[in-house]
Each structure stands twice: as structure tokens, then as C-alpha cells.
């Protein structure tokens, strides 16, 4: 009797695990297939068709990137390790995160212009705005997200001439004036200016009519994948940077 009960219990567990695996979802990040649109959610195992010359990039509940190239006809599969659980941000402990899928779907389908720009970002040369999600666009004011660890880079669209940059932390008043060399589109954040999460900055380029006001957000290092980082960035006002990060997923 006991053996039969244990066997039945194990069978139920196996069926539950199989159902859970089948219920995994993926979200379309970019698509060259007419039947799949960015932001669309598909269940793992769903048959999809990708014509020759096209490709589709999806993200699973673990944050794993899956790229399928045409011609392809078969089931979409989640698989992979990594990702977090519970809040769409992830903590690197593994497991699926349905909220990650919902958050990415909302981000990608919430703005037609942003979604459509994913492909353009990959094809344009030179890209405008920058293709690198982690540089700070000095031509715009607003929220900016940078990695908590690693160099912080500033970016300008017009790099032909040398310019003088003045940057000030409005919280602790640390300030720096630096020369931006001609021909360089990027400049490392001046070491004299404190980098702090939530701090506000005033940036002025000599010769420009207006100064830029920035609010800095430090992206936590413990997030499980770029998909999780993109969700975090979007939630903190850095939607365009989040879209650029998603555009680079392979």
C-alpha cells in the first residue's frame, strides 16, 4: 500500500514538473518573421515558422536569449539556466520568472516607435542615438542608467571638434572641467566628479545653448541577465537605454 502510494506521488510530481516545463513562456525581442511581433508572448513548444533569410530573437523566463534563424519550422523552446524569480529583475539564483516576460512584453509592445527602432539600431551607421546602451548621451536631459561597476562613458553625436565639458554633481558640489578631444565620440566620466546613485548633475558643453540636467541610476550588479537589466532600467526611467540593451541581444 505504501509502495503504491509513493509510486502515485512520484507520478504526480513528474506530471507537475512536465506541465511546468511546458508552461514556460518566451517573449519575442526582435523578429523578421511576419507571424511574430516584438513583445509577443509564446509558450515553449509552440510551433513557429521563420522564412529563409529572417531571424527571431526570444528571451525565456530565465533571461536566456534564444535566436532562431530561418528557414526554421518547429517548436520554440525555453531551456537554459540563469535568471531570477518573482519580480522581473532576477537575483541569479535560477528558476523561471513569468513577471520578466510580462515586463519585457509591456516594454516592447508599449511603444511602436521604440519597438520598430530595434532593427534600425542594428543597421544604422553611425547610430543615432548611440547603439551602446551604457553610454550617457550628453545631448539630452533626464534619467540615465550606468553599471554599478565599470567605467562610465559620456557620448556626443557631433565629434568633429574639440569641446570643453563642465560637469557638476549638484548634491555634493564636486565639479570638473575637461577637454573633449576632436574626433572622439566618447569621453570617460571625470574622476573628480562623484558618481552616486540618485545624484543629480549639471552638464554643460562650451558653445551649446543649454545645459543638461541628469539623474544617475546605478544598475545593480546582481541582476541575472541583460533582459533583467533592461527591465530594471525601464522601471527607473531609462527606457531608451533599455531598448538599446535589448537590441543587442543575440
Coordinates of C-alpha atoms in Angstrom, one line a residue:
X1 CA 0.0 0.0 0.0
X2 CA 2.8 2.3 1.0
X3 CA 4.8 1.5 -2.1
X4 CA 1.8 2.1 -4.3
X5 CA 1.1 5.5 -2.6
X6 CA 4.8 6.5 -3.1
X7 CA 4.6 5.5 -6.8
X8 CA 1.5 7.5 -7.3
X9 CA 3.0 10.5 -5.5
X10 CA 6.1 10.3 -7.7
X11 CA 4.0 10.1 -10.8
X12 CA 2.1 13.2 -9.8
X13 CA 5.3 15.1 -9.2
X14 CA 6.6 14.1 -12.6
X15 CA 3.4 15.2 -14.3
X16 CA 3.5 18.5 -12.4
X17 CA 7.2 19.1 -13.5
X18 CA 6.3 18.2 -17.1
X19 CA 3.4 20.6 -17.1
X20 CA 5.5 23.3 -15.5
X21 CA 8.2 22.9 -18.2
X22 CA 5.5 23.0 -20.9
X23 CA 4.0 26.2 -19.4
X24 CA 7.3 28.1 -19.7
X25 CA 6.9 31.3 -21.8
X26 CA 9.1 33.3 -24.1
X27 CA 8.8 36.8 -25.4
X28 CA 9.8 38.0 -28.9
X29 CA 12.5 40.6 -28.7
X30 CA 13.2 41.1 -32.5
X31 CA 11.6 39.4 -35.4
X32 CA 12.0 39.1 -39.2
X33 CA 9.1 36.6 -39.3
X34 CA 5.7 38.1 -40.4
X35 CA 3.8 36.0 -37.8
X36 CA 5.8 37.1 -34.8
X37 CA 6.0 40.7 -33.5
X38 CA 8.2 42.2 -30.8
X39 CA 6.6 41.9 -27.4
X40 CA 4.5 38.9 -28.4
X41 CA 4.5 36.1 -25.8
X42 CA 4.7 32.5 -27.0
X43 CA 4.6 29.3 -25.0
X44 CA 7.5 26.9 -25.0
X45 CA 6.7 24.2 -27.5
X46 CA 4.6 26.4 -29.8
X47 CA 5.3 25.7 -33.4
X48 CA 6.7 28.8 -35.2
X49 CA 7.7 29.4 -38.8
X50 CA 10.7 31.6 -39.9
X51 CA 11.3 32.2 -43.6
X52 CA 14.8 31.9 -45.1
X53 CA 16.9 35.0 -44.5
X54 CA 14.9 36.0 -41.4
X55 CA 15.7 35.5 -37.7
X56 CA 13.8 35.8 -34.5
X57 CA 15.3 36.6 -31.0
X58 CA 13.4 35.5 -28.0
X59 CA 14.0 35.6 -24.2
X60 CA 12.9 32.9 -21.8
X61 CA 11.7 33.2 -18.2
X62 CA 15.2 32.6 -17.0
X63 CA 16.5 35.5 -19.1
X64 CA 18.2 33.2 -21.6
X65 CA 18.4 34.6 -25.1
X66 CA 17.3 32.2 -27.9
X67 CA 18.0 33.2 -31.5
X68 CA 16.4 31.2 -34.3
X69 CA 17.4 31.7 -38.0
X70 CA 15.3 30.8 -41.0
X71 CA 14.4 28.7 -42.7
X72 CA 13.0 27.2 -39.5
X73 CA 9.9 25.3 -38.7
X74 CA 9.4 23.8 -35.3
X75 CA 8.8 24.4 -31.6
X76 CA 10.1 27.3 -29.6
X77 CA 12.0 26.1 -26.6
X78 CA 12.8 27.9 -23.4
X79 CA 15.6 25.9 -21.7
X80 CA 18.7 27.5 -20.3
X81 CA 19.9 28.5 -16.8
X82 CA 20.1 31.8 -15.0
X83 CA 17.5 34.4 -14.3
X84 CA 15.8 35.1 -11.0
X85 CA 12.3 34.8 -9.8
X86 CA 9.4 36.9 -8.6
X87 CA 9.8 40.5 -9.6
X88 CA 11.1 40.6 -13.2
X89 CA 14.5 41.6 -12.1
X90 CA 16.2 38.4 -11.0
X91 CA 18.9 37.6 -8.5
X92 CA 20.9 35.0 -10.3
X93 CA 19.6 32.0 -8.2
X94 CA 17.9 30.3 -11.2
X95 CA 14.3 29.4 -11.9
X96 CA 11.7 30.9 -14.2
X97 CA 10.2 34.3 -13.9
X98 CA 6.9 34.9 -15.6
X99 CA 7.0 38.5 -14.5
X100 CA 10.1 39.1 -16.5
X101 CA 8.2 38.0 -19.6
X102 CA 5.3 40.3 -18.8
X103 CA 7.6 43.2 -18.1
X104 CA 9.5 42.8 -21.4
X105 CA 6.3 42.3 -23.4
X106 CA 4.9 45.6 -22.0
X107 CA 8.1 47.4 -22.7
X108 CA 8.4 46.2 -26.3
X109 CA 4.8 46.5 -27.2
X110 CA 4.1 49.7 -25.4
X111 CA 5.8 52.0 -27.9
X112 CA 5.6 51.3 -31.6
X113 CA 8.4 53.8 -32.4
X114 CA 10.7 52.2 -29.9
X115 CA 9.9 48.7 -30.9
X116 CA 10.4 49.4 -34.6
X117 CA 13.7 51.1 -33.9
X118 CA 15.4 47.8 -32.7
X119 CA 16.2 46.7 -36.2
X120 CA 17.2 50.2 -37.3
X121 CA 19.6 50.5 -34.4
X122 CA 21.4 47.4 -35.7
X123 CA 21.6 48.6 -39.3
X124 CA 22.2 52.3 -39.0
X125 CA 25.8 53.7 -39.4
X126 CA 26.6 55.7 -37.4
X127 CA 23.8 55.0 -35.0
X128 CA 21.8 58.0 -33.7
X129 CA 21.2 57.7 -30.8
X130 CA 24.2 55.6 -29.7
X131 CA 24.0 51.9 -30.1
X132 CA 25.8 51.3 -26.8
X133 CA 23.2 51.1 -24.1
X134 CA 25.7 52.1 -21.4
X135 CA 27.0 55.5 -22.6
X136 CA 25.4 58.7 -21.4
X137 CA 24.0 60.8 -24.2
X138 CA 25.2 64.4 -23.4
X139 CA 22.7 65.8 -25.8
X140 CA 19.7 65.0 -23.6
X141 CA 18.5 65.7 -20.1
X142 CA 16.7 63.1 -17.9
X143 CA 17.3 59.8 -16.2
X144 CA 20.4 57.8 -17.1
X145 CA 21.4 54.3 -16.1
X146 CA 25.0 53.1 -15.7
X147 CA 26.6 49.9 -14.4
X148 CA 27.4 50.0 -10.7
X149 CA 30.8 48.6 -11.5
X150 CA 32.9 49.6 -14.5
X151 CA 33.8 52.8 -16.4
X152 CA 31.1 55.4 -17.0
X153 CA 31.3 56.9 -20.5
X154 CA 29.9 60.1 -21.9
X155 CA 28.8 60.3 -25.6
X156 CA 28.2 63.1 -28.1
X157 CA 26.7 63.0 -31.5
X158 CA 29.0 65.5 -33.2
X159 CA 32.6 64.6 -32.6
X160 CA 34.5 66.6 -35.2
X161 CA 35.6 69.5 -33.0
X162 CA 37.3 69.6 -29.6
X163 CA 35.0 70.9 -26.9
X164 CA 35.2 71.9 -23.2
X165 CA 32.9 69.9 -20.9
X166 CA 31.9 71.1 -17.5
X167 CA 30.2 68.5 -15.2
X168 CA 28.9 69.2 -11.7
X169 CA 27.4 66.9 -9.0
X170 CA 24.5 69.1 -7.6
X171 CA 24.4 67.0 -4.4
X172 CA 28.0 67.2 -3.1
X173 CA 29.1 70.0 -5.4
X174 CA 32.1 68.0 -6.9
X175 CA 32.9 69.6 -10.2
X176 CA 35.3 69.1 -13.2
X177 CA 36.2 70.8 -16.4
X178 CA 37.6 68.6 -19.1
X179 CA 38.7 68.9 -22.8
X180 CA 36.8 66.6 -25.1
X181 CA 39.3 65.8 -28.0
X182 CA 38.4 66.3 -31.6
X183 CA 37.3 63.2 -33.4
X184 CA 36.3 61.3 -30.2
X185 CA 32.6 60.5 -29.7
X186 CA 33.2 59.2 -26.1
X187 CA 34.8 60.6 -23.0
X188 CA 35.3 58.8 -19.7
X189 CA 33.5 60.4 -16.7
X190 CA 35.8 62.9 -15.0
X191 CA 37.3 61.3 -11.9
X192 CA 36.8 64.4 -9.8
X193 CA 33.1 64.2 -10.1
X194 CA 31.5 61.8 -7.6
X195 CA 29.3 59.0 -9.1
X196 CA 26.4 58.2 -6.8
X197 CA 23.0 56.5 -7.2
X198 CA 20.2 59.0 -7.4
X199 CA 22.5 62.0 -7.6
X200 CA 21.7 64.9 -10.0
X201 CA 24.2 66.5 -12.3
X202 CA 24.5 69.6 -14.4
X203 CA 26.4 69.1 -17.7
X204 CA 27.4 71.9 -20.0
X205 CA 29.3 71.8 -23.3
X206 CA 31.0 75.1 -24.2
X207 CA 29.3 76.5 -27.2
X208 CA 26.0 74.8 -26.5
X209 CA 22.9 76.9 -25.8
X210 CA 21.6 74.9 -22.9
X211 CA 23.0 72.8 -20.1
X212 CA 21.7 69.3 -19.5
X213 CA 20.3 68.0 -16.2
X214 CA 20.9 64.3 -15.4
X215 CA 19.8 62.0 -12.7
X216 CA 22.1 59.0 -12.3
X217 CA 20.9 55.4 -11.6
X218 CA 23.4 52.7 -10.8
X219 CA 22.2 49.3 -12.2
X220 CA 22.7 46.6 -9.5
X221 CA 25.4 44.1 -10.3
X222 CA 23.4 41.1 -9.1
X223 CA 20.8 41.1 -11.9
X224 CA 20.8 37.8 -13.7
X225 CA 20.9 38.8 -17.4
X226 CA 20.7 41.7 -19.8
X227 CA 16.9 41.1 -20.1
X228 CA 16.6 41.6 -16.3
X229 CA 18.8 44.7 -16.5
X230 CA 16.6 46.1 -19.3
X231 CA 13.5 45.8 -17.1
X232 CA 15.2 47.4 -14.2
X233 CA 16.4 50.3 -16.4
X234 CA 12.9 50.9 -17.8
X235 CA 11.4 51.0 -14.3
X236 CA 13.9 53.7 -13.4
X237 CA 13.2 56.0 -16.3
X238 CA 15.9 54.7 -18.7
X239 CA 13.5 53.3 -21.4
X240 CA 15.6 54.2 -24.4
X241 CA 18.7 52.7 -22.9
X242 CA 16.7 49.6 -22.1
X243 CA 15.6 49.3 -25.7
X244 CA 19.2 49.7 -26.9
X245 CA 20.3 46.9 -24.5
X246 CA 17.6 44.6 -25.8
X247 CA 18.6 45.5 -29.4
X248 CA 22.0 44.0 -28.7
X249 CA 20.7 40.6 -27.5
X250 CA 21.8 37.6 -29.6

